[in-house]
Tab-separated table of C-alpha atoms and ligand atoms in Angstrom:
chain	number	residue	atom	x	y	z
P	269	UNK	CA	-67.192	-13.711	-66.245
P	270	UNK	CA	-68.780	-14.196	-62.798
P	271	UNK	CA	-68.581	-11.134	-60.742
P	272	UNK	CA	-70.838	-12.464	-57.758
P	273	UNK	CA	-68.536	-11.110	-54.849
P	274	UNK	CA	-66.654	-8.304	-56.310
P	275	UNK	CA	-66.791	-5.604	-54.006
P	276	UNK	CA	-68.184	-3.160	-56.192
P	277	UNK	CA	-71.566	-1.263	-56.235
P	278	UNK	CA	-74.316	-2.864	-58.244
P	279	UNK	CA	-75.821	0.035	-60.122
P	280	UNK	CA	-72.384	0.278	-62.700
P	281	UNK	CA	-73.116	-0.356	-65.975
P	282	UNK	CA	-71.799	-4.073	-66.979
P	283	UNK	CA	-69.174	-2.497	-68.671
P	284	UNK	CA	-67.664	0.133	-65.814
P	285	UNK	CA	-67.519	-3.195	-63.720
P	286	UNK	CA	-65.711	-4.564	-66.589
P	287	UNK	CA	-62.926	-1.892	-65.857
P	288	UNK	CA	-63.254	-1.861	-62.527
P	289	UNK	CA	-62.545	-5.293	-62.528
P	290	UNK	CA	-59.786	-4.951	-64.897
P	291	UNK	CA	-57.858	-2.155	-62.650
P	292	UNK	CA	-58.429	-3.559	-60.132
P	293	UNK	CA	-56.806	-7.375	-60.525
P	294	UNK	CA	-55.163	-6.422	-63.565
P	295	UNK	CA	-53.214	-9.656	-64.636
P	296	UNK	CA	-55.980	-11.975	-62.631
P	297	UNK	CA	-56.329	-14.379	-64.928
P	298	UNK	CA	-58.484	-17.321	-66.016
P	299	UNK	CA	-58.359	-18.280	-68.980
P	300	UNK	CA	-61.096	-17.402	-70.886
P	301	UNK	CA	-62.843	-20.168	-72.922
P	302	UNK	CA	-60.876	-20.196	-75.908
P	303	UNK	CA	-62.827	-18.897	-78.708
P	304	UNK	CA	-65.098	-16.772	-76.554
P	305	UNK	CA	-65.241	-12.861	-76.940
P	306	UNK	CA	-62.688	-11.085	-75.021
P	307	UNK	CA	-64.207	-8.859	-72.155
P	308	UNK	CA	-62.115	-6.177	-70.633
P	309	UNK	CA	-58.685	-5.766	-72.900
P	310	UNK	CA	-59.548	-2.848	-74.904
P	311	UNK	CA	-59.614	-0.366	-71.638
P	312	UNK	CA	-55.592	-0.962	-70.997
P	313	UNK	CA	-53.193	1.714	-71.674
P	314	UNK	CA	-51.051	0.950	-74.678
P	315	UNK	CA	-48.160	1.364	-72.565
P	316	UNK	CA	-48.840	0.123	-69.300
P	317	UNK	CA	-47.381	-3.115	-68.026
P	318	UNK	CA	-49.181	-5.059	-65.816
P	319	UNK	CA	-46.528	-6.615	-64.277
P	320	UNK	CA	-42.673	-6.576	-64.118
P	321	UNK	CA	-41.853	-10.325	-66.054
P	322	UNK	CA	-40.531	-10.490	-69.369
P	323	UNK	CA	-44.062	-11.317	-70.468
P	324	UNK	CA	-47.426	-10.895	-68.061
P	325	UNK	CA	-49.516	-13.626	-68.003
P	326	UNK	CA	-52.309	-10.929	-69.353
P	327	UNK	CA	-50.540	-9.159	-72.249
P	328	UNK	CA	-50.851	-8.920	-75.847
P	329	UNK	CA	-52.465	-11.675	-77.601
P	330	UNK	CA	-52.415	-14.050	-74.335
P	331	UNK	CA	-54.685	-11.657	-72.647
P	332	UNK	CA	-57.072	-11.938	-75.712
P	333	UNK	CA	-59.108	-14.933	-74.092
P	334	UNK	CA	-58.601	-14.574	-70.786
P	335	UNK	CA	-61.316	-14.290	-68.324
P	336	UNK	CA	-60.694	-13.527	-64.104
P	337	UNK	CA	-62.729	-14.463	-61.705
P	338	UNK	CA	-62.837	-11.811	-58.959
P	339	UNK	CA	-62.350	-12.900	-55.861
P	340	UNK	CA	-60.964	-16.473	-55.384
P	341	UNK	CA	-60.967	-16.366	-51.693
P	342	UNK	CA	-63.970	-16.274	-49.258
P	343	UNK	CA	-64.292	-13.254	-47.220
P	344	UNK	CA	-66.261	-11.970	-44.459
P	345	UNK	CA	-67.988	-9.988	-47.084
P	346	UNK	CA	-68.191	-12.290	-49.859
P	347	UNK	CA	-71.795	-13.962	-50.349
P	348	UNK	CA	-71.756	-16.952	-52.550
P	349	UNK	CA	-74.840	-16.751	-54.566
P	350	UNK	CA	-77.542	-19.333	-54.166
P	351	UNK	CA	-77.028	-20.559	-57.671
P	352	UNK	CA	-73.265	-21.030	-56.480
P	353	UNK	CA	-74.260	-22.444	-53.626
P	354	UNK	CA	-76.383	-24.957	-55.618
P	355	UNK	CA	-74.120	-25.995	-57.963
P	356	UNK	CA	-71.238	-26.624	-55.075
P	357	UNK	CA	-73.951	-28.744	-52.937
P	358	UNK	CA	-73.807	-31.084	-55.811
P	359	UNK	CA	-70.449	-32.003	-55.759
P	360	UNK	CA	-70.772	-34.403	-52.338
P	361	UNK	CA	-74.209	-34.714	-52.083
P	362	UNK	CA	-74.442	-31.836	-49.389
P	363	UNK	CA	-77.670	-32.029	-47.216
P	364	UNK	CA	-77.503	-28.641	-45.469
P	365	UNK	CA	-79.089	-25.594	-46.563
P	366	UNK	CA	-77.872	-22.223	-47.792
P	367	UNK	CA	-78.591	-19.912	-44.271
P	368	UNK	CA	-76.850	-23.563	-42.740
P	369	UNK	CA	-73.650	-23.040	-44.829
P	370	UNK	CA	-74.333	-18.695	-44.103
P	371	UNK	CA	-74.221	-19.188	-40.616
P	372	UNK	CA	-70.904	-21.586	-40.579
P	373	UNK	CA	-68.762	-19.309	-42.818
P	374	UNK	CA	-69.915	-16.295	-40.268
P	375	UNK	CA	-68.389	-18.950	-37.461
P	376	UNK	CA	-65.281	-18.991	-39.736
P	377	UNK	CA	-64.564	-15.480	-39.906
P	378	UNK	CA	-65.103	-14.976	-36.025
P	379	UNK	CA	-62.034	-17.234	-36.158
P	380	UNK	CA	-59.791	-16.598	-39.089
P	381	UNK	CA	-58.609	-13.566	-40.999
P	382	UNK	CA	-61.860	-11.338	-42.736
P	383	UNK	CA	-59.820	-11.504	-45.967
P	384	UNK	CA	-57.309	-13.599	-47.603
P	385	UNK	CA	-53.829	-11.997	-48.208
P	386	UNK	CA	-53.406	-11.558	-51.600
P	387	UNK	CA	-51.355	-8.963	-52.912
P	388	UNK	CA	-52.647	-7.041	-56.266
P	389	UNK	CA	-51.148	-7.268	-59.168
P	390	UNK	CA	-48.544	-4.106	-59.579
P	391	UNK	CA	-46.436	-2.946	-62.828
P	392	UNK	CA	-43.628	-3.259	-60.799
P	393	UNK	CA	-44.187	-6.373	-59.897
P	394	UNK	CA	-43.357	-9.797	-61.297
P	395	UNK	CA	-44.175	-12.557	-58.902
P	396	UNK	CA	-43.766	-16.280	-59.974
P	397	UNK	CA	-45.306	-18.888	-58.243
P	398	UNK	CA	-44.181	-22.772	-58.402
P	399	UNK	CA	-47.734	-25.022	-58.353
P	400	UNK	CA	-46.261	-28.327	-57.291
P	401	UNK	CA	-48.572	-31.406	-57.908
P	402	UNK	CA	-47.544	-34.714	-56.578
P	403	UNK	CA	-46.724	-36.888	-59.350
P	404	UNK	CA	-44.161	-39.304	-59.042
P	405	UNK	CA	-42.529	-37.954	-62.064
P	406	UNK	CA	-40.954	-35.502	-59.578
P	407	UNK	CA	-38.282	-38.326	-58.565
P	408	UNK	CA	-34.583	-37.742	-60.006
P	409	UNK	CA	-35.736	-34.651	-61.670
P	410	UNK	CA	-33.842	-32.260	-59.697
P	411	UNK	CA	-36.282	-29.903	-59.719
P	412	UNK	CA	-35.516	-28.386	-56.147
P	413	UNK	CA	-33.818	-25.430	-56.565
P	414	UNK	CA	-35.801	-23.836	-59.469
P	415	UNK	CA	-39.115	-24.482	-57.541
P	416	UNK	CA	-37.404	-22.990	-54.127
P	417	UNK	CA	-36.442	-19.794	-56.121
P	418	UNK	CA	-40.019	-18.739	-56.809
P	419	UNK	CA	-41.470	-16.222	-54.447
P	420	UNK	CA	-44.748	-18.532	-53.675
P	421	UNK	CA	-44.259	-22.405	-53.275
P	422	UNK	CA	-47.882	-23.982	-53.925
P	423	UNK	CA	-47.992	-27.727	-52.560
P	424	UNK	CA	-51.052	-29.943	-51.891
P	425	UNK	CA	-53.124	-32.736	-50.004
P	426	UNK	CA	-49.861	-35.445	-48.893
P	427	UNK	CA	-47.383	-33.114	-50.884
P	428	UNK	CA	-44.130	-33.091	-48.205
P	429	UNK	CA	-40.122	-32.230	-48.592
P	430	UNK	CA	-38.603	-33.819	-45.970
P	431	UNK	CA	-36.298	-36.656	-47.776
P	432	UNK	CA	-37.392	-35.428	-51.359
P	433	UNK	CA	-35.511	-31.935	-50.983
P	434	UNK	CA	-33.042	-32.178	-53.975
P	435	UNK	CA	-36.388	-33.357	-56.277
P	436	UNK	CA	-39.212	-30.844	-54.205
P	437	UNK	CA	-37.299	-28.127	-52.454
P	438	UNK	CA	-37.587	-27.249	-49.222
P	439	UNK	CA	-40.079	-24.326	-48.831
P	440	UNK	CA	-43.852	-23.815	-48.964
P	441	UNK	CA	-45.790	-20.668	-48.978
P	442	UNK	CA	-48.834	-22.010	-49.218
P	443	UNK	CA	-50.348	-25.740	-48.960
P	444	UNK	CA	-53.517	-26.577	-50.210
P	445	UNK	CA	-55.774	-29.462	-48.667
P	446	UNK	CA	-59.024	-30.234	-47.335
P	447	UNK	CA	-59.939	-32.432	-44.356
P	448	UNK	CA	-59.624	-35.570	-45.786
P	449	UNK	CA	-56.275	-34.921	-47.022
P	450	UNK	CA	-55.133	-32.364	-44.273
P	451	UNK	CA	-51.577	-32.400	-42.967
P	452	UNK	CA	-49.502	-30.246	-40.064
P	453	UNK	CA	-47.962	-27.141	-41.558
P	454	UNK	CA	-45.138	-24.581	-40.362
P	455	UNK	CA	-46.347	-21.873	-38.590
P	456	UNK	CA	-44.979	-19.517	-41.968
P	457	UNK	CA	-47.137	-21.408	-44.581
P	458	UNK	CA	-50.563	-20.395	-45.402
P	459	UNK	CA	-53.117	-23.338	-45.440
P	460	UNK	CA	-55.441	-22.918	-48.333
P	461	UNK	CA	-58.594	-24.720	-47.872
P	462	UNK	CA	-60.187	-26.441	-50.210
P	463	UNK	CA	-64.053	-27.096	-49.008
P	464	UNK	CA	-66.115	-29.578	-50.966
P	465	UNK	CA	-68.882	-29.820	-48.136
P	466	UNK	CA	-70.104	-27.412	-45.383
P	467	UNK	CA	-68.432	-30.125	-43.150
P	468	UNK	CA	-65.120	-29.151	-44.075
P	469	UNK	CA	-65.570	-25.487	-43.453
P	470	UNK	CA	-66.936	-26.871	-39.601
P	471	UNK	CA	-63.843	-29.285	-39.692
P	472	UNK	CA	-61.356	-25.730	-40.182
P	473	UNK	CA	-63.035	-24.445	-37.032
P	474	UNK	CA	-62.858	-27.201	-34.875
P	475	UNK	CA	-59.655	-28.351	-35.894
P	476	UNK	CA	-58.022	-25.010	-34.687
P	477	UNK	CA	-60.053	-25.636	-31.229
P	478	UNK	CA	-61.321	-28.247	-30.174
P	479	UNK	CA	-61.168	-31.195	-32.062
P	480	UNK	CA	-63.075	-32.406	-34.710
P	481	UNK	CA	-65.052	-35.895	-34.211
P	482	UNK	CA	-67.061	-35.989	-37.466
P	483	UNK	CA	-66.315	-38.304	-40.008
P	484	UNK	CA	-66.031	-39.095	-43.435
P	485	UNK	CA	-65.419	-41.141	-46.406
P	486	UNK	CA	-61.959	-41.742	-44.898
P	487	UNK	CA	-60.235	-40.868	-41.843
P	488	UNK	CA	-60.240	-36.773	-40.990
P	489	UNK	CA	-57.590	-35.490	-38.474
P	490	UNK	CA	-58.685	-33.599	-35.653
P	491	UNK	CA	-56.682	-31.331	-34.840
P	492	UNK	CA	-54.529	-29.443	-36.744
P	493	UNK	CA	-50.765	-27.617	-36.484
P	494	UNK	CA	-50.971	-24.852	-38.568
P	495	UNK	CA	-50.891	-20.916	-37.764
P	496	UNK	CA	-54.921	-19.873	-37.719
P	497	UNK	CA	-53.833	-16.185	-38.860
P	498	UNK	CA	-52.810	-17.371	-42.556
P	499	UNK	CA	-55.475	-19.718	-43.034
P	500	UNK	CA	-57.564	-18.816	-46.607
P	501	UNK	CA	-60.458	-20.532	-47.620
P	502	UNK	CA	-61.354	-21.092	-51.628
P	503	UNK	CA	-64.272	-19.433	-52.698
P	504	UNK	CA	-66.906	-22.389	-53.749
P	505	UNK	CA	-67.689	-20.302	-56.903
P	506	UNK	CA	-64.176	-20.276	-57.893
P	507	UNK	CA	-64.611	-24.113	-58.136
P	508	UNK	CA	-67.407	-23.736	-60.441
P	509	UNK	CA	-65.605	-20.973	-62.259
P	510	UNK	CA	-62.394	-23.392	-62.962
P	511	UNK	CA	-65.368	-26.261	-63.878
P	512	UNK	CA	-66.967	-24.363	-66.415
P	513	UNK	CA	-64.819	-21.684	-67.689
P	514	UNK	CA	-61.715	-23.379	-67.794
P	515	UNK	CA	-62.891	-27.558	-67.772
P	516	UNK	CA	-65.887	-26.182	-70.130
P	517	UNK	CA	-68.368	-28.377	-67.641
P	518	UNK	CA	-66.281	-31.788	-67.761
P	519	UNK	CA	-66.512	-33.995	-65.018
P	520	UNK	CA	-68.043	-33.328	-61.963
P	521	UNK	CA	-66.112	-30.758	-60.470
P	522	UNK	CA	-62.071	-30.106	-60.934
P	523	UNK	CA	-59.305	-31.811	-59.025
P	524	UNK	CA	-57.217	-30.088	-56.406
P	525	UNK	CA	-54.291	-29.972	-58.151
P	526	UNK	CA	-56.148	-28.387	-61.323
P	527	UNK	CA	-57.731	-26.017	-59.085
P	528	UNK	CA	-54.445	-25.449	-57.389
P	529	UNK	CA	-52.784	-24.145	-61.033
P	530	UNK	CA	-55.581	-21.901	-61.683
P	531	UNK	CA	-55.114	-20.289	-58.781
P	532	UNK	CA	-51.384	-20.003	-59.503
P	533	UNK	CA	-52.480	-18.333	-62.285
P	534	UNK	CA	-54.515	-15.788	-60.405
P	535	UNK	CA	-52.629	-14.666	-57.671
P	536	UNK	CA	-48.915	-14.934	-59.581
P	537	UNK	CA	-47.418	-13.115	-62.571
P	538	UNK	CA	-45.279	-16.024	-63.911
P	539	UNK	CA	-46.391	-19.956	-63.226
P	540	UNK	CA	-44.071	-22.844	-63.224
P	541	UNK	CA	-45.639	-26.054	-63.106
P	542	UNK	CA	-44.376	-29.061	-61.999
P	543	UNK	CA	-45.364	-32.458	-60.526
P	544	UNK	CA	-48.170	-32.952	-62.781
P	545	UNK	CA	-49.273	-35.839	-64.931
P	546	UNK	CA	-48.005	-39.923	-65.348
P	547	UNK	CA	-43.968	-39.794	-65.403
P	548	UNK	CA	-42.226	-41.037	-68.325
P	549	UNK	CA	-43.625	-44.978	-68.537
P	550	UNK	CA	-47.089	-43.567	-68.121
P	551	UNK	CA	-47.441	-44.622	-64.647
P	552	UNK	CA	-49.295	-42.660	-62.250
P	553	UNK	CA	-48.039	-42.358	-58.825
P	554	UNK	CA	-46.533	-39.996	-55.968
P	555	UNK	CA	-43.617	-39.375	-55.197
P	556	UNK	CA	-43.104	-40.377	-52.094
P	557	UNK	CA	-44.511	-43.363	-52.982
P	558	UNK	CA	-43.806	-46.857	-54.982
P	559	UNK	CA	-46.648	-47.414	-57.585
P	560	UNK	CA	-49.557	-49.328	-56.508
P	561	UNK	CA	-52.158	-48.934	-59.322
P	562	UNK	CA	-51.204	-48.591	-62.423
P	563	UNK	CA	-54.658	-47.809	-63.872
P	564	UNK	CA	-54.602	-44.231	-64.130
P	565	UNK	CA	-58.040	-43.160	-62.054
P	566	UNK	CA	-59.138	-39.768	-61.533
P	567	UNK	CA	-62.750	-40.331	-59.781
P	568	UNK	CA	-64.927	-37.236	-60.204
P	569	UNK	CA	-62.188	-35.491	-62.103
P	570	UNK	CA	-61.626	-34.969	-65.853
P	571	UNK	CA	-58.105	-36.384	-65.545
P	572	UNK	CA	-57.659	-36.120	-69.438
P	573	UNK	CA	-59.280	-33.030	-70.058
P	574	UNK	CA	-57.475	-31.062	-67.365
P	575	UNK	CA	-53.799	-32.804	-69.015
P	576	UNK	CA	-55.206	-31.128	-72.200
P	577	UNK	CA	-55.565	-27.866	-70.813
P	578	UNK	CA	-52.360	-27.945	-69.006
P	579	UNK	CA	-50.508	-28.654	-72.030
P	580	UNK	CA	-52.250	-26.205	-74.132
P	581	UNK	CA	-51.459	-23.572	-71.484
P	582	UNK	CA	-47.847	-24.423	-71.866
P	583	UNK	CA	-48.146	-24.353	-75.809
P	584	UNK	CA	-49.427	-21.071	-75.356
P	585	UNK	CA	-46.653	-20.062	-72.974
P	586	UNK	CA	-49.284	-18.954	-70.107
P	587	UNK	CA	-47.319	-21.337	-67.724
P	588	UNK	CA	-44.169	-22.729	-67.694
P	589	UNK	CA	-44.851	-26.561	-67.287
P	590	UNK	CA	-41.842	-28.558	-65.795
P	591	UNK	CA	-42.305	-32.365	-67.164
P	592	UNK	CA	-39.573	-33.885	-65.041
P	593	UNK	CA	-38.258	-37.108	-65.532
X	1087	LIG	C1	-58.229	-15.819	-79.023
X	1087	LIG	O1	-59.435	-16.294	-79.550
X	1087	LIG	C2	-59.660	-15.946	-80.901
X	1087	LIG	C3	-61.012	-16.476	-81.301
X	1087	LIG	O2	-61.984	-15.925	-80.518
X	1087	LIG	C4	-58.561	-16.528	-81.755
X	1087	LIG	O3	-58.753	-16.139	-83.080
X	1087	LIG	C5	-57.222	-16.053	-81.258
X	1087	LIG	O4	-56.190	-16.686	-81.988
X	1087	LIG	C6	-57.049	-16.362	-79.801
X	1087	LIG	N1	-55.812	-15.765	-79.350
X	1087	LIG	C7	-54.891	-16.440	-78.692
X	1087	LIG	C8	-53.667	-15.708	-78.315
X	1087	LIG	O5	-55.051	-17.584	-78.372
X	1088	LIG	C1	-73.814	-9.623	-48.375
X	1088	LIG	O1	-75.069	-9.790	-47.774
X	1088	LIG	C2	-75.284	-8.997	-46.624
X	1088	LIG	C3	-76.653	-9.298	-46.080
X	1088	LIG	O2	-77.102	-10.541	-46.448
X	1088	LIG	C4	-75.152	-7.531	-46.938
X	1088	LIG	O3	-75.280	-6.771	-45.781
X	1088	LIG	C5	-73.791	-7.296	-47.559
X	1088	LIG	O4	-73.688	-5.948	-47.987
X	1088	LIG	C6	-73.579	-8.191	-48.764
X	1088	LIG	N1	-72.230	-8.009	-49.267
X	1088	LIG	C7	-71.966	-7.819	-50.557
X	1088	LIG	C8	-70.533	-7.631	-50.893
X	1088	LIG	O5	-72.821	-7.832	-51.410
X	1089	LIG	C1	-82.170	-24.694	-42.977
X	1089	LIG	O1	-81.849	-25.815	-42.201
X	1089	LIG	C2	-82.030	-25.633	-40.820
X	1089	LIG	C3	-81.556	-26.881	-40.103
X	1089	LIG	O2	-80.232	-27.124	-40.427
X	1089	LIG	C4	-83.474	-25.337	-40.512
X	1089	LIG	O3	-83.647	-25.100	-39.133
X	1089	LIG	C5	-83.909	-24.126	-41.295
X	1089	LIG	O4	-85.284	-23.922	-41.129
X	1089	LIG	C6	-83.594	-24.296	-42.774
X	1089	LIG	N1	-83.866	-23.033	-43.446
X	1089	LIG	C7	-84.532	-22.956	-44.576
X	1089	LIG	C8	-84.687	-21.592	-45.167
X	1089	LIG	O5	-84.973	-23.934	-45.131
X	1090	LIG	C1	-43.217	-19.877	-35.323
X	1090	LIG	O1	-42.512	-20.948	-34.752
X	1090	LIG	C2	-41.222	-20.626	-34.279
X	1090	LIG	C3	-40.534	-21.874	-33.771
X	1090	LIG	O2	-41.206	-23.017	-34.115
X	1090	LIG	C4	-41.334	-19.569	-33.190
X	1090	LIG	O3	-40.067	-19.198	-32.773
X	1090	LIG	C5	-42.073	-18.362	-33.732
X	1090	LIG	O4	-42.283	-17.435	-32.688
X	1090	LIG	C6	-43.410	-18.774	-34.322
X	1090	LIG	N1	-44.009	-17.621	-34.946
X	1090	LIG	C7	-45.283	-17.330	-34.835
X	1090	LIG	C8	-45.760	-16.126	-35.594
X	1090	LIG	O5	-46.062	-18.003	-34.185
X	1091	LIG	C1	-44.612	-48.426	-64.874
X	1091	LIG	O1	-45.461	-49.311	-65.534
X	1091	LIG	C2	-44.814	-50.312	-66.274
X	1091	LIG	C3	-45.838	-51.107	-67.046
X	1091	LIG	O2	-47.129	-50.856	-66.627
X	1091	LIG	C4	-44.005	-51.202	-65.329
X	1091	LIG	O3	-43.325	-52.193	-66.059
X	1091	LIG	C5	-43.019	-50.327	-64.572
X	1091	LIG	O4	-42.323	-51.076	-63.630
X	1091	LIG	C6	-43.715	-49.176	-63.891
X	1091	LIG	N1	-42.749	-48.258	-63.333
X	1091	LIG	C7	-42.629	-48.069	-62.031
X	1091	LIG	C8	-41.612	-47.069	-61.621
X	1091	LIG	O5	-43.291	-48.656	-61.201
């Protein structure tokens, strides 16, 4: 478990933190590495739910190998560690150095909200979250209504409704993206930012003021529609936390969507999954769009391995993954 920004004093023994952490986010969850040791269950109350659902994602058995990473957003008082750091300046090839990427993410927060707005966990609580990928198996699957009708509608990168509503739904909480992918947003959703580079956290600031001229391995927008005040920004050792807790190191760092469903999984008590994988001939496409390539290419991304842990969270009944048609 990697506890580098929980806001907790240093001096507790390993396992106070342990609690701490555990009262604290309760039903957080990650899933621990299979077969490793469990960490905090033993300190719960027989008798006290987590959460309101027929079954909390951190209960029982389930809970057994879970593991929670503390806090998945940055914050003005969150300091990524340098080993964090290190690993994250790996994924693009990042030139800048640590007090560089310091001194941006202070820019940020002069800008945006000093903490993401993410509501505990409560025993009387049982919020379910829709993660909606972008697979084209999401055509004719009617899927609409059942993702509207979750408190928190997850969509990412290109993800959009308009035209799709009777397969997509209409509404979206919060949208996940990073420059390259970036689209306009309601003034009600939250834009989750996904940063792969300290460019992208630079790109957030300037995109809200303004303009941002830099570019990239494709085409950035430079300005942005979206409201500044619900703007959250993914903690870069979340990303390694998903990569080697729950991907076990594959690949070189996790897709968006993957990362997207883990997150579900932290900030909801119930996850429904949908628009994930190839539809039903295999083919892998979106669905707002007719297939191009039919070669099934994930880049970076563990394409296979990531499938494999979807489905075995949906074996396990962690999730609740929607295939579609
Ligand atoms: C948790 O992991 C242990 C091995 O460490 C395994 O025996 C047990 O079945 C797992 N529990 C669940 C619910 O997966
Ligand atoms: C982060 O680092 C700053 C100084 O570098 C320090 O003042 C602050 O207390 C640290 N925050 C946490 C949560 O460790
Ligand atoms: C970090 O990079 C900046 C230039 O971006 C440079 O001025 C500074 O000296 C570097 N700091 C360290 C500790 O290397
Ligand atoms: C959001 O936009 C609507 C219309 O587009 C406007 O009426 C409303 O005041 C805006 N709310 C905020 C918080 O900006
Ligand atoms: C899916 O792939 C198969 C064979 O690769 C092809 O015949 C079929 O037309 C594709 N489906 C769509 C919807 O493009």
């Amino acid at each position: 478990m990697r506890l580098d920004c929980l806001p907790i004093h240093k001096h507790q023994t390993s396992k106070m933190k342990k609690v701490m952490v555990f009262i604290f986010l309760l039903c957080v969850t990650g899933i621990g590495v299979f077969w490793r040791e469990d960490i905090s269950l033993h300190f719960l109350p027989q008798d006290e739910r987590p959460c309101a659902c027929d079954q909390c994602l951190c209960e029982d058995g389930l809970l057994q190998n879970f593991s929670k990473f503390a806090e998945p957003f940055l914050s003005v008082n969150c300091n990524l560690s340098n080993d964090d750091f290190n690993w994250w300046r790996r994924i693009q090839n990042e030139k800048h150095n640590y007090s560089y990427y310091k001194t941006t993410v202070d820019k940020i927060f002069q800008m945006l909200p000093a903490s993401a707005d993410v509501e505990p966990p409560s025993p009387d609580r049982c919020r379910t979250c829709a993660v909606v990928g972008n697979s084209g198996n999401l055509k004719n699957s009617h899927h609409g209504p059942l993702i509207d009708s979750q408190d928190i509608v997850i969509r990412m990168n290109r993800g959009r409704t308009k035209g799709y509503e009777a397969d997509v739904g209409t509404r979206t909480t919060h949208h996940v993206m990073y420059p390259e992918s970036a689209v306009d947003l309601d003034n009600t959703t939250r834009l989750v930012l996904f940063s792969f580079k300290i460019m992208d956290l630079e790109w957030v600031i300037k995109a809200f003021s303004t303009g941002f001229s830099g570019s990239s391995y494709m085409p950035i927008k430079s300005k942005i529609k979206a409201n500044k005040d619900l703007v959250m920004v993914l903690n870069p050792a979340f990303m390694r936390y998903v990569h080697d807790v729950w991907l076990q190191k594959k690949g070189r760092y996790p897709s968006t969507g993957f990362m997207a469903l883990v997150l579900g999984l932290h900030i909801c008590d119930e996850v429904h999954v949908f628009g994930f994988g190839a539809d039903s001939d295999g083919n892998w496409s979106h669905y707002w769009e007719k297939l191009q390539d039919k070669k099934l290419k994930t880049g970076p991304h563990p394409g296979d391995e990531e499938y494999g842990v979807l489905q075995k969270l949906a074996q396990r009944q962690l999730l609740k993954f929607h295939k579609g048609s």
